[in-house]
Short mmCIF file of C-alpha atoms in Angstrom, two decimals:
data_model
loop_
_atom_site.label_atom_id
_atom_site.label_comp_id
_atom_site.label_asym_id
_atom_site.label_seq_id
_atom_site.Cartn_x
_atom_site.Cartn_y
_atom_site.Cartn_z
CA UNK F 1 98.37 118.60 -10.30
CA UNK F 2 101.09 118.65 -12.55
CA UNK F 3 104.63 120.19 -11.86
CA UNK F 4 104.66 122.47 -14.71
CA UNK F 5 101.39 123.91 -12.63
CA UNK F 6 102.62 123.93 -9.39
CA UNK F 7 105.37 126.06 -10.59
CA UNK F 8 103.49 128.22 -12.42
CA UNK F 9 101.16 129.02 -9.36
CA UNK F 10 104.38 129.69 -7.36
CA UNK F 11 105.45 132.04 -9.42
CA UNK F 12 102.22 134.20 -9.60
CA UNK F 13 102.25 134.11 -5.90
CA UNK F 14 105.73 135.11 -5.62
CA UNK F 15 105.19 137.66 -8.39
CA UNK F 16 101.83 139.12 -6.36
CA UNK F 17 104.32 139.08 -3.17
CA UNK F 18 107.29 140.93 -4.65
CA UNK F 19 104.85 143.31 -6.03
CA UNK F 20 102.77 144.07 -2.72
CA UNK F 21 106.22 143.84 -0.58
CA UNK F 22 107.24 147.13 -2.88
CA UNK F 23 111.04 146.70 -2.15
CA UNK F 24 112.03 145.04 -5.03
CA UNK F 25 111.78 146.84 -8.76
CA UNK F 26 108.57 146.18 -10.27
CA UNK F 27 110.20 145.88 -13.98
CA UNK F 28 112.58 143.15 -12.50
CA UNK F 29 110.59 140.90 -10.74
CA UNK F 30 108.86 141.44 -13.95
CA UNK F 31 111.13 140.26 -16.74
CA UNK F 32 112.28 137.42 -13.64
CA UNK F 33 109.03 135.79 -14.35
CA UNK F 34 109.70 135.62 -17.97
CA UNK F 35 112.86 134.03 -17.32
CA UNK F 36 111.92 131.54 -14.79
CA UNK F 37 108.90 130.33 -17.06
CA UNK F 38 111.40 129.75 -20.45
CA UNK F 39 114.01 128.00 -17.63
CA UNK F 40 112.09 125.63 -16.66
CA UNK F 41 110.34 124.82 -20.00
CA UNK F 42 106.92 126.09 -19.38
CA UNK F 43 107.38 128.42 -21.79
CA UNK F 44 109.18 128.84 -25.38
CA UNK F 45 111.31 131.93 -25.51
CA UNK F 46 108.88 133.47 -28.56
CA UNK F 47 105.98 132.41 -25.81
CA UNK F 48 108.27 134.04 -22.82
CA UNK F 49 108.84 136.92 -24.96
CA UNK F 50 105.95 138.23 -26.76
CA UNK F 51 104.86 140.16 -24.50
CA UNK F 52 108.03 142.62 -25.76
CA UNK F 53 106.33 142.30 -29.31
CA UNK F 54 103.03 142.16 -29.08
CA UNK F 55 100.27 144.57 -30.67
CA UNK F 56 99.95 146.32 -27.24
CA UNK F 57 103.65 146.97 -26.78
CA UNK F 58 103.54 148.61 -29.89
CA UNK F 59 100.88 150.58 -28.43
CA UNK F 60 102.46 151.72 -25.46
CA UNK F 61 105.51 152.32 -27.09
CA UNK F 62 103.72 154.58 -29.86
CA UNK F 63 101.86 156.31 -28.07
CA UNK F 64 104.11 157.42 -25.43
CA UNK F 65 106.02 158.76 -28.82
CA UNK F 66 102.74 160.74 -29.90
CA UNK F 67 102.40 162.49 -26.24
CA UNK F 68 106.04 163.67 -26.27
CA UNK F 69 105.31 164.75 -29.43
CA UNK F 70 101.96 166.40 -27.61
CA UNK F 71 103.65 167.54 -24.81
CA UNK F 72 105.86 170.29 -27.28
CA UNK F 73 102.73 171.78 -28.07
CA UNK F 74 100.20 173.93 -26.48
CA UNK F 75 97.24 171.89 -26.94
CA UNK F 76 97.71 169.64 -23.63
CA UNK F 77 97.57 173.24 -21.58
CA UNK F 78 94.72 174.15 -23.37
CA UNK F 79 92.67 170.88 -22.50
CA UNK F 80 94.09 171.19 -19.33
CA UNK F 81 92.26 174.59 -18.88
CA UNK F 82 89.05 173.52 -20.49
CA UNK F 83 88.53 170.61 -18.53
CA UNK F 84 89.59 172.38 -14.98
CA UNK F 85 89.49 176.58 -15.68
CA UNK F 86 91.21 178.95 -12.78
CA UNK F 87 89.22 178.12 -10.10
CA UNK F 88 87.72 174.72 -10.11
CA UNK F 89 88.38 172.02 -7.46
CA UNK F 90 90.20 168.81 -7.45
CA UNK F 91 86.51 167.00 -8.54
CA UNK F 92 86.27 169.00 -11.06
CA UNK F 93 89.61 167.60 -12.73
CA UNK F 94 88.15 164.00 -11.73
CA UNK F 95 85.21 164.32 -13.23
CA UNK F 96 86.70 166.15 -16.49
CA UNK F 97 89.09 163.42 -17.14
CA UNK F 98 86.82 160.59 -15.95
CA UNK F 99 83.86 161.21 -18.52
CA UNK F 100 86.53 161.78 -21.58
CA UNK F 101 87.69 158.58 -20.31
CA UNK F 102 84.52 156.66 -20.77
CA UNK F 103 83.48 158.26 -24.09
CA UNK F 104 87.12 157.74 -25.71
CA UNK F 105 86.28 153.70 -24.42
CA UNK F 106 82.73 153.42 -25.87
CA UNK F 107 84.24 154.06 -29.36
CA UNK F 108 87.84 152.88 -29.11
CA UNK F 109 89.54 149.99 -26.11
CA UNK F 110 90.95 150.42 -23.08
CA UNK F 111 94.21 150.31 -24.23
CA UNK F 112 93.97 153.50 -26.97
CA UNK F 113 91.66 155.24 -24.34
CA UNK F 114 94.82 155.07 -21.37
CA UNK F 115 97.33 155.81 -24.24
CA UNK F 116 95.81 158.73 -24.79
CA UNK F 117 94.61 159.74 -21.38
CA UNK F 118 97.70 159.40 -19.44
CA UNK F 119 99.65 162.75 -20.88
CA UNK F 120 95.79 164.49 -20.06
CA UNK F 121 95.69 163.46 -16.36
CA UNK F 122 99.08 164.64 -16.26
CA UNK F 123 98.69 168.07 -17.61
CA UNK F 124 95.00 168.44 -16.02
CA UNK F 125 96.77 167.93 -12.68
CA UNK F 126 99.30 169.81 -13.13
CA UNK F 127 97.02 172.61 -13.82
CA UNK F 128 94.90 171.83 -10.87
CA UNK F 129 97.74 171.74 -8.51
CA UNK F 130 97.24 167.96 -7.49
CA UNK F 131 99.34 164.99 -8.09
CA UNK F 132 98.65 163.01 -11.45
CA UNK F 133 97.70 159.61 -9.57
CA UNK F 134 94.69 161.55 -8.43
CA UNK F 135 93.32 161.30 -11.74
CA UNK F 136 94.74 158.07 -13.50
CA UNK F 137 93.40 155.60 -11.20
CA UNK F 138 89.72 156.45 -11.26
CA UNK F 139 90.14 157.27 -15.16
CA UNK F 140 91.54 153.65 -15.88
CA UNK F 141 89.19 152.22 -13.57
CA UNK F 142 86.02 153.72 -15.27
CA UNK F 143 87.64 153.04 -18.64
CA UNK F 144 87.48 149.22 -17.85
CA UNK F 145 84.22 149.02 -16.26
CA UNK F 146 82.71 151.13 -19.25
CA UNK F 147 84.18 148.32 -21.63
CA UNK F 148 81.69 147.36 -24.44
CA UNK F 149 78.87 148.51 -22.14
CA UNK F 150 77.14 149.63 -25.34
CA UNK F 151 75.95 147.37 -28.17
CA UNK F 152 78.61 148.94 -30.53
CA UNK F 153 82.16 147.39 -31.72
CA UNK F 154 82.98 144.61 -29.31
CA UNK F 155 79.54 144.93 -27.27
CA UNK F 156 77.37 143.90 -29.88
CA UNK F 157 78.99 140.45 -29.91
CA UNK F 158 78.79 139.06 -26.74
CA UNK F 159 74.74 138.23 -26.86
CA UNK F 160 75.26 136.35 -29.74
CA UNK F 161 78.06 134.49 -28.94
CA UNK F 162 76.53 133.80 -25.74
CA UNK F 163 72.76 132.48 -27.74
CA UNK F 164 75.42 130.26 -29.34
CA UNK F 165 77.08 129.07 -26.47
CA UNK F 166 73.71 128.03 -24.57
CA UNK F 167 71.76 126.65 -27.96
CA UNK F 168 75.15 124.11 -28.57
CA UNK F 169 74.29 123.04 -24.80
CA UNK F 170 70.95 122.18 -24.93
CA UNK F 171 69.91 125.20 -23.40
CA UNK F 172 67.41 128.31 -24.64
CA UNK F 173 69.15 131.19 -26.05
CA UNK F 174 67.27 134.16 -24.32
CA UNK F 175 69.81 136.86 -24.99
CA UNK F 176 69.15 140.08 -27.06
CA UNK F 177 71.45 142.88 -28.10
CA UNK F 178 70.23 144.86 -25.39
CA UNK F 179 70.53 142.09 -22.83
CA UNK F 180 74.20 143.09 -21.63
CA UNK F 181 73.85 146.66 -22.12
CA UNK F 182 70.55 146.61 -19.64
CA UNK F 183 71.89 144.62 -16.91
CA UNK F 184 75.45 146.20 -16.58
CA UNK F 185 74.47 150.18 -17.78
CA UNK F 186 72.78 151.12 -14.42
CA UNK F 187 75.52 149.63 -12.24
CA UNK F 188 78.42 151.19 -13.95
CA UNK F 189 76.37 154.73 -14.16
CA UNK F 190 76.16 154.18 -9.87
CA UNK F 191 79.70 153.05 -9.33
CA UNK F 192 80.50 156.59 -12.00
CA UNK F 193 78.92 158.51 -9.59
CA UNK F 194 80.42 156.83 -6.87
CA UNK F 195 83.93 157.51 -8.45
CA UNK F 196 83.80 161.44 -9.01
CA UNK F 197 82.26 162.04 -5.28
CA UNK F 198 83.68 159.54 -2.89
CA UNK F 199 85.80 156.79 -4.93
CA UNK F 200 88.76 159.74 -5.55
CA UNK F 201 89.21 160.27 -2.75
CA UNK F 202 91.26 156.82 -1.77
CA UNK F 203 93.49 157.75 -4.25
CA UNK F 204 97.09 159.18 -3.09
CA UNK F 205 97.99 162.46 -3.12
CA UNK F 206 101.83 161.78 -3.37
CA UNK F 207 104.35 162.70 -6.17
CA UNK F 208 106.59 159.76 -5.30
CA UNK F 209 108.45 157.66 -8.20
CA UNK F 210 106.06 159.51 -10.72
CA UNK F 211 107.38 159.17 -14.47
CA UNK F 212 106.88 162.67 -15.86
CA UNK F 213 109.09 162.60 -18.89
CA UNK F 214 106.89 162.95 -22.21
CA UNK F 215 103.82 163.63 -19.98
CA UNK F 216 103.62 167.31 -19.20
CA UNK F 217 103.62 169.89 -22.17
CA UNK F 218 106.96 171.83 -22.34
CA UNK F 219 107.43 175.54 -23.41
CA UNK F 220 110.85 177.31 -25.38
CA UNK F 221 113.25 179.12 -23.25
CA UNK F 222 112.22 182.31 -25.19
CA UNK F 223 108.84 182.60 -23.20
CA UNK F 224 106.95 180.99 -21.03
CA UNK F 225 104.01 180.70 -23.20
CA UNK F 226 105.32 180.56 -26.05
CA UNK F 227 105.01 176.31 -27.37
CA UNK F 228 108.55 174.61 -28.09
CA UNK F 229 107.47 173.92 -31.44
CA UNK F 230 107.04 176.55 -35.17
CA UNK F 231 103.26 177.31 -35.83
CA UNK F 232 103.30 174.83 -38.95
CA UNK F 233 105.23 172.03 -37.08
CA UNK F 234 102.68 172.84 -33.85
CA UNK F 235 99.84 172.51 -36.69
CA UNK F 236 101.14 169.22 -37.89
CA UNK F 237 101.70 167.49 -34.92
CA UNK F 238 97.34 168.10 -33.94
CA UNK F 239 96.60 166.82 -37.45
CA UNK F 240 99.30 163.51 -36.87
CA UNK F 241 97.39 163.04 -33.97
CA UNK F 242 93.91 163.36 -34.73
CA UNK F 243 94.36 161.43 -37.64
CA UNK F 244 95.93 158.70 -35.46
CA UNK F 245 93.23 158.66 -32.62
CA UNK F 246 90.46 158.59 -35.52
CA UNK F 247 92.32 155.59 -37.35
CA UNK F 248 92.85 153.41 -33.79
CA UNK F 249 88.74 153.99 -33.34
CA UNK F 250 88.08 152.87 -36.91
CA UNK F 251 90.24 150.09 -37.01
CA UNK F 252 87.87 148.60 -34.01
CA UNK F 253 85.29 148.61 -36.93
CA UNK F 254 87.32 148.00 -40.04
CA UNK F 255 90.35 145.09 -39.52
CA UNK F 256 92.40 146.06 -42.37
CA UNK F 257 94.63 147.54 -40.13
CA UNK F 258 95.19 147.23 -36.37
CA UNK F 259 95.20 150.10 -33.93
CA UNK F 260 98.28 149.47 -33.17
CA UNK F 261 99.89 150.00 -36.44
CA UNK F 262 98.21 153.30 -36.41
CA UNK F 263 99.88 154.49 -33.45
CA UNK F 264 103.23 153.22 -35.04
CA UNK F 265 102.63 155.01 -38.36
CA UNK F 266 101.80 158.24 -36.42
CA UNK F 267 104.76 157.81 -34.30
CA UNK F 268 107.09 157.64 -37.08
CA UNK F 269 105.74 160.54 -38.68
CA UNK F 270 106.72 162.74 -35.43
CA UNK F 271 110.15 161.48 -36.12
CA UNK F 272 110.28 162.19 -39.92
CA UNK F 273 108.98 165.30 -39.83
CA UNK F 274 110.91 166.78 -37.18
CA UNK F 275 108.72 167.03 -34.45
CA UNK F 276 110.87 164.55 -32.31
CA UNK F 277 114.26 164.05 -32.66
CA UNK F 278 115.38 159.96 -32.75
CA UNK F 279 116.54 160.83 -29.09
CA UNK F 280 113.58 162.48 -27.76
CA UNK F 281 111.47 159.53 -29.17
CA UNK F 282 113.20 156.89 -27.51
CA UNK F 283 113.75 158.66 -24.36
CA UNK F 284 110.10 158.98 -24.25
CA UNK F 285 109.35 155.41 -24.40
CA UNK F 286 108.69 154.07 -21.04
CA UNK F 287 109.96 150.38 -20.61
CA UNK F 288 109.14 149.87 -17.35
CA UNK F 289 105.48 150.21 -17.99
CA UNK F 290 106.31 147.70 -21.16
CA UNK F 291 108.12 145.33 -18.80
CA UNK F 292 105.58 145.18 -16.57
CA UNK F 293 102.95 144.34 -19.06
CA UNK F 294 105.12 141.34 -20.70
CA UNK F 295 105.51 140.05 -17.83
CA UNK F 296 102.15 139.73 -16.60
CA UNK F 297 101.59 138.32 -20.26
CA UNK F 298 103.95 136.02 -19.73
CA UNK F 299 102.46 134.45 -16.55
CA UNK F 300 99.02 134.72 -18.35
CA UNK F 301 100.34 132.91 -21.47
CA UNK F 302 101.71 130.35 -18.57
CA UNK F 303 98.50 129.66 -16.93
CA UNK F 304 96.96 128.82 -20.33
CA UNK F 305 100.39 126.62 -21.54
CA UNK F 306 100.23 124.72 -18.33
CA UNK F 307 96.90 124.09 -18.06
CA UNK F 308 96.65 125.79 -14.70
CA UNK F 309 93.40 127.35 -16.08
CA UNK F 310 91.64 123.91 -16.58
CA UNK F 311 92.46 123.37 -12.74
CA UNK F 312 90.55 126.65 -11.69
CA UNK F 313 87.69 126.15 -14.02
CA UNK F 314 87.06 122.57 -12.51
CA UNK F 315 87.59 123.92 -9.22
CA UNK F 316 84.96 126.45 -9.85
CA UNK F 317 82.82 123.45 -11.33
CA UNK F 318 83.28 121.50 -8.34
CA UNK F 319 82.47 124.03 -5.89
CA UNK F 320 78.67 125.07 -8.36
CA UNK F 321 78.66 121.16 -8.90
CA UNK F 322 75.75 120.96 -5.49
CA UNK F 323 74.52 124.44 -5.93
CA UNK F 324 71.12 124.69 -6.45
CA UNK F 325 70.19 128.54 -5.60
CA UNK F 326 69.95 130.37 -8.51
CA UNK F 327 71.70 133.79 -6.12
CA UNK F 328 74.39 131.77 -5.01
CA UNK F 329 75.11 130.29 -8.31
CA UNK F 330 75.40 134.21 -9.37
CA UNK F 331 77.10 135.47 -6.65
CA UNK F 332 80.01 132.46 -6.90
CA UNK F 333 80.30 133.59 -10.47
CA UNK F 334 80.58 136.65 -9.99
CA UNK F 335 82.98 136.68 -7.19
CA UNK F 336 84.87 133.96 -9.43
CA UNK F 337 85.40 135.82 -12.64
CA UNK F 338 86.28 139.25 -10.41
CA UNK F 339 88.87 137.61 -8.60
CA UNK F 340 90.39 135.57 -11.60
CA UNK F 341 90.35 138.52 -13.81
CA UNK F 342 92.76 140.27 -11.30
CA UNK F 343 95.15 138.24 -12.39
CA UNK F 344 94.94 136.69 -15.72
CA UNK F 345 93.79 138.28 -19.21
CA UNK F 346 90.57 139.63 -19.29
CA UNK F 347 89.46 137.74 -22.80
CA UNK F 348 90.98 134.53 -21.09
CA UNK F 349 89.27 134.63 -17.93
CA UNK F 350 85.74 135.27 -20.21
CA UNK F 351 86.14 132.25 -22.38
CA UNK F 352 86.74 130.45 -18.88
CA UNK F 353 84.49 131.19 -16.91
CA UNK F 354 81.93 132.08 -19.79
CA UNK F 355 81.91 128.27 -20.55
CA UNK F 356 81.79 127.29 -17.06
CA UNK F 357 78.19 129.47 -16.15
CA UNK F 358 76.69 128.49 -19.76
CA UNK F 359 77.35 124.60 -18.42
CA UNK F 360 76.02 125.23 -14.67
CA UNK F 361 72.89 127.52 -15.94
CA UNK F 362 71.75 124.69 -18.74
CA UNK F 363 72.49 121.23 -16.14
CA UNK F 364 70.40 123.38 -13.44
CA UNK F 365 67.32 124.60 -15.60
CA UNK F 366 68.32 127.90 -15.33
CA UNK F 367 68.29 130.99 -17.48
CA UNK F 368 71.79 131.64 -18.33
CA UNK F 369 71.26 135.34 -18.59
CA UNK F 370 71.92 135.93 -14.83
CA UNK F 371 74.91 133.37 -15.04
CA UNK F 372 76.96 135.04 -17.98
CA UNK F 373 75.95 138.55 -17.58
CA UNK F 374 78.05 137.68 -14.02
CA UNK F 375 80.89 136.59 -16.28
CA UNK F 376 80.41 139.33 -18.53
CA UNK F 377 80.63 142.28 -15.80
CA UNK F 378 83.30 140.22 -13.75
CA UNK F 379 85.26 139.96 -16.18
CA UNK F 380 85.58 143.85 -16.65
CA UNK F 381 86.07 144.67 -13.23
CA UNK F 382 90.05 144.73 -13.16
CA UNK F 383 90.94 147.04 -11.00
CA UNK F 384 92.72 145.57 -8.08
CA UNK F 385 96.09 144.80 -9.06
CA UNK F 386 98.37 145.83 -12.03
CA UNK F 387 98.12 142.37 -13.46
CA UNK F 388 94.29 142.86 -14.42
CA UNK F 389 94.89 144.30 -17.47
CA UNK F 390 97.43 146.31 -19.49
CA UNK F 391 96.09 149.27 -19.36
CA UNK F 392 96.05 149.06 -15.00
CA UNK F 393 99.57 147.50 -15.69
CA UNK F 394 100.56 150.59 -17.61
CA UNK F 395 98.83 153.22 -15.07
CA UNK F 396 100.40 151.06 -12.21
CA UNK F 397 103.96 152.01 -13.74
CA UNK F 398 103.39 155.58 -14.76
CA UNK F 399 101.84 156.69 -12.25
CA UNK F 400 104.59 155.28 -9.59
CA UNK F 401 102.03 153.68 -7.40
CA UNK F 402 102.72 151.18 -4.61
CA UNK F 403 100.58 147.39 -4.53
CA UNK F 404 99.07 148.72 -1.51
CA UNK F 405 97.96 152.00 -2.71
CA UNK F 406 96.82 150.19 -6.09
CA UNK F 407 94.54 147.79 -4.20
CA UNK F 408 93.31 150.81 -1.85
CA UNK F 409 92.10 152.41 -4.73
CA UNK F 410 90.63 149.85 -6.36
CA UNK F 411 88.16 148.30 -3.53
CA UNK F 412 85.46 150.55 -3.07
CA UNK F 413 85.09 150.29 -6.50
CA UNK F 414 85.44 146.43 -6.60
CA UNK F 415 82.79 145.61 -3.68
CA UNK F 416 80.26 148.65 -4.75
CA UNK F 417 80.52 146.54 -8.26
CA UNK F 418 80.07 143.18 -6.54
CA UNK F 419 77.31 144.69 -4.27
CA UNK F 420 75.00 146.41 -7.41
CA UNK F 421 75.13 143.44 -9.25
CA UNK F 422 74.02 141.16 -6.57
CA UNK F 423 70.91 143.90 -5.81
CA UNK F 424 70.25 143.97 -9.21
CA UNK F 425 70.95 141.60 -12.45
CA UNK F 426 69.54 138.42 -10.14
CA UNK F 427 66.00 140.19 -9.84
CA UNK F 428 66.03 141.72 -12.65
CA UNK F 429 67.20 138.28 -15.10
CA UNK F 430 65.42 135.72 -12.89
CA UNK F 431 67.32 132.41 -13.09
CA UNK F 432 64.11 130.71 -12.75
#
């Protein structure tokens, strides 16, 4: 093992510790990493730093932008009231926000869906009289888990890049476009249902170190219904924003322009037209949820520069190298990918790991459908730590959660996951 590695898995473990010690500030341990990866040459500085610039960044930063702009209006009070009227309980906000959750994810990413989510849970729980992080953890959760669940956008790829992977290995493509969608639909319906009746409920109820600013709408001083905003500028504002949540769905279709750039132009438009002022817009602009997130990128981008990656895969290899049952080949994957995925980026830990079961299932004779579709759902289920993904790294900072409370949440939901797909996908995609 290499120094460059050794470091780089000392500072993921310090990073992990700083994070679940919760005394230190999450945005500084953060932007440490970054540093300590270009000092000691692991990284370049663009490599250290992209994480400031890249396409999610501009997401974040956008969209934060376009709910302050949101939040001037009436419309997050209305939704609020639709989704949870005078009367309904605290499930009734959970389940509300959960199912727009997975139906903005089947037709955009998880990174549009939370952008435009978070100002929702926000004003949904403020109108149900419960604290935000009620709602944002299960809603992030079930955003990921939902993740190209359907053969449309992203989803329809993965069998055939899979048939490929397997037929350049020797092995028999089996895979159809309904392969993925069949094994992981029934699992993620049952850990849903799990989610709006018993998984809320490990969710805290505190208000601590909650980021409210640009989340919850805001009325004029001249009444206390009355929107902060002209009719015409009120008007404009819904049509920026439609416009911009229709464009970021499209451009998962059509690649002339990239979701993020959508959010930008939209952002800019609250600013030219007068919705925001310059200040407003920048004061709405969270950077310690964008620190966060380039820093985990950073330590991502170092696992892959370092070749600290090619040391887990061939650990993983060694450890399936003598295994001959087709459930324990499935269950080490799975348990593999879930745990790696906590902590690196999703797409990286697929191509990993993908790889790795396509080799295993073709040496041992078996079909690789049980072996990738373990890949494929393992590598969805972030929800353990901020570092799974940007969109938990984003929710983690918002929502002013703690490590421990993060992990809390996101257990139940991690084992029941574990636990359907072992009772499942094996029996029902024999390996042999």
């Amino acid at each position: 093992m290499s120094i460059d590695i050794m470091i780089v898995f000392i500072v993921g473990i310090i990073m992990i510790a700083c994070f679940c010690s919760g005394k230190l500030s999450y945005p500084a341990v953060a932007v440490s990493v970054i540093v300590i990866l270009e000092a000691t040459g692991i990284l370049s500085a663009s490599e250290a730093w992209s994480g400031f610039a890249s396409n999610t960044a501009v997401l974040f930063a956008s969209m934060f932008v376009l709910a302050a702009g949101l939040s001037k209006t009436s419309l997050l009070s209305k939704l609020a009231t639709i989704i949870v009227p005078e009367g309904s309980s605290e499930r009734r906000a959970v389940i509300g926000c959960g199912l727009l959750s997975i139906f903005l994810t089947i037709f955009s990413n998880t990174s549009s869906t939370m952008a435009t989510m978070m100002p929702i849970c926000f004003n949904v729980a403020q109108k149900a009289g419960i604290s935000p992080k009620r709602l944002l953890k299960p809603a992030v959760d079930l955003s990921s888990i939902w993740a190209a669940v359907l053969p449309v956008g992203i989803g329809l790829t993965a069998y055939s890049v899979s048939n490929e992977l397997v037929s350049s290995l020797g092995g028999e493509p089996t895979f159809t476009v309904l392969t993925f969608m069949s094994a992981r639909l029934p699992i993620v319906f049952l850990v849903t249902l799990f989610v709006f009746f018993v998984g809320y409920k490990f969710t805290p109820s505190d208000y601590d170190n909650l980021v409210m600013e640009g989340m919850i709408s805001k009325v004029s001083t001249e009444g206390k219904n009355k929107p902060a905003l002209t009719a015409g500028k009120e008007k404009l504002t819904y049509i920026i924003f439609v416009c911009a949540i229709v464009a970021m769905i499209m451009s998962s279709y059509v690649k002339a322009v990239s979701a993020s750039t959508c959010a930008a132009i939209a952002a800019l438009l609250m600013v030219f037209t007068g919705i925001l002022s310059e200040k407003e817009a920048m004061r709405a602009i969270n950077l310690k949820v964008i620190g966060i997130y380039a820093g985990t990128i950073a330590l991502a981008n170092a696992i892959s520069a370092s070749g600290a990656n090619e040391v887990i895969s061939d650990f993983m290899n060694q450890v399936l190298g003598g295994v001959t049952n087709p459930y324990l080949m499935a269950f080490i994957l799975m348990i593999g990918t879930t745990t790696a995925t906590q902590f690196m980026n999703n797409s990286s830990t697929l191509n990993i790991f993908r790889i790795l079961g396509a080799v295993v299932a073709v040496a041992c004779g078996f079909d690789a459908r049980s072996a990738l579709i373990a890949v494929e759902m393992g590598a969805t289920c972030s929800v353990l730590t901020p570092m799974a993904s940007a969109t938990q790294a984003m929710v983690f900072a918002q929502g002013g959660y703690t490590m421990k409370q993060y992990f809390k949440c996101g257990f139940p939901v991690f084992v029941l996951y574990v636990a359907l797909y072992m009772i499942y996908v094996p029996n029902a995609f024999p390996a042999i």
